[in-house]
Short mmCIF file of C-alpha atoms in Angstrom, two decimals:
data_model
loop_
_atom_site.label_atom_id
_atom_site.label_comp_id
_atom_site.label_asym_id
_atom_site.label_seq_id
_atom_site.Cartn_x
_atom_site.Cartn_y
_atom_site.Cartn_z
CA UNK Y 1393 -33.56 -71.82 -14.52
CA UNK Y 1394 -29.83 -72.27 -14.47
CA UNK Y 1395 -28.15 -74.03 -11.25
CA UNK Y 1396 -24.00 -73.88 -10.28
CA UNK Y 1397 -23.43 -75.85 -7.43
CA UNK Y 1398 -20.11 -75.35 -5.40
CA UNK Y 1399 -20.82 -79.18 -2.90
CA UNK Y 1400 -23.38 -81.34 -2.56
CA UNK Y 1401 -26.15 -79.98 -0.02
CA UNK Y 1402 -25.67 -81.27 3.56
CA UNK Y 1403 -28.96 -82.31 5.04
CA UNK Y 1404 -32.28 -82.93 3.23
CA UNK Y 1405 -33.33 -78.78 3.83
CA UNK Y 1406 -31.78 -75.95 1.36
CA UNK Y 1407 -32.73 -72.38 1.60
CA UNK Y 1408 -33.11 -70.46 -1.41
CA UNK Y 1409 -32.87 -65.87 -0.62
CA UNK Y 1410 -34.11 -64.52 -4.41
CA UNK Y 1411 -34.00 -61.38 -5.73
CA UNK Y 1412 -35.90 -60.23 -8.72
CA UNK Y 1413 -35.22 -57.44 -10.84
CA UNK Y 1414 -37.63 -55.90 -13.59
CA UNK Y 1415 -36.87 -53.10 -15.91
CA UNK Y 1416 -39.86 -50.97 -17.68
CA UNK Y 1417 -40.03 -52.97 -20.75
CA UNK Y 1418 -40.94 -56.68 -19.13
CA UNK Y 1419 -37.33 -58.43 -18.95
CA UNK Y 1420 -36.31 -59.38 -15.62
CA UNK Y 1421 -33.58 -61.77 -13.83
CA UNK Y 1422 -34.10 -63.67 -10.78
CA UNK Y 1423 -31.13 -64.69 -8.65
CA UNK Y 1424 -30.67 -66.49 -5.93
CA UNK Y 1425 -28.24 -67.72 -3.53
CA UNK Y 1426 -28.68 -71.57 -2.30
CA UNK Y 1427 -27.72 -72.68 1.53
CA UNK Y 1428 -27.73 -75.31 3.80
CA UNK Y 1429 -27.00 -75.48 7.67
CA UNK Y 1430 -23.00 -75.15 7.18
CA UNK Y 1431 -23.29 -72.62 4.31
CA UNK Y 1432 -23.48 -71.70 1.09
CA UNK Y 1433 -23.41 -74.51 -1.57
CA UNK Y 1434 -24.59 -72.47 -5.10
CA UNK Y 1435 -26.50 -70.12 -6.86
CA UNK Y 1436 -29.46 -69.86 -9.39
CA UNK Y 1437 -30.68 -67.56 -12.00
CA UNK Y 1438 -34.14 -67.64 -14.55
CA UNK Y 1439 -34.52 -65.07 -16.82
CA UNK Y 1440 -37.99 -63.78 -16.48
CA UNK Y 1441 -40.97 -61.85 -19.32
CA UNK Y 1442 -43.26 -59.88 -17.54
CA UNK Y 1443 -46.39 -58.36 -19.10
CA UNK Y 1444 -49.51 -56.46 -17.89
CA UNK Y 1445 -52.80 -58.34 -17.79
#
């Protein structure tokens, strides 16, 4: 998981929205967008491997 913050986080609570994509063959991306009460203060992104059980 990679982090890029833009400020320091205001407050001791930070939201994190994700989105997850997937494609056929397994390899995926998760991004998200971090928050805090006055805003946004970065993003994040983790490659993902999915496989069937």
């Amino acid at each position: 998981m990679t982090t890029h913050l833009t400020r320091e986080p205001d407050g001791e609570w930070v939201h994190l929205a994700c989105r997850t994509q997937i494609a056929a063959d397994g390899i995926g991306l998760c991004l998200g967008t971090l928050s805090d009460a006055r805003g946004s203060i970065g993003e994040v992104s983790q490659p993902l491997l999915v496989r069937a059980r």
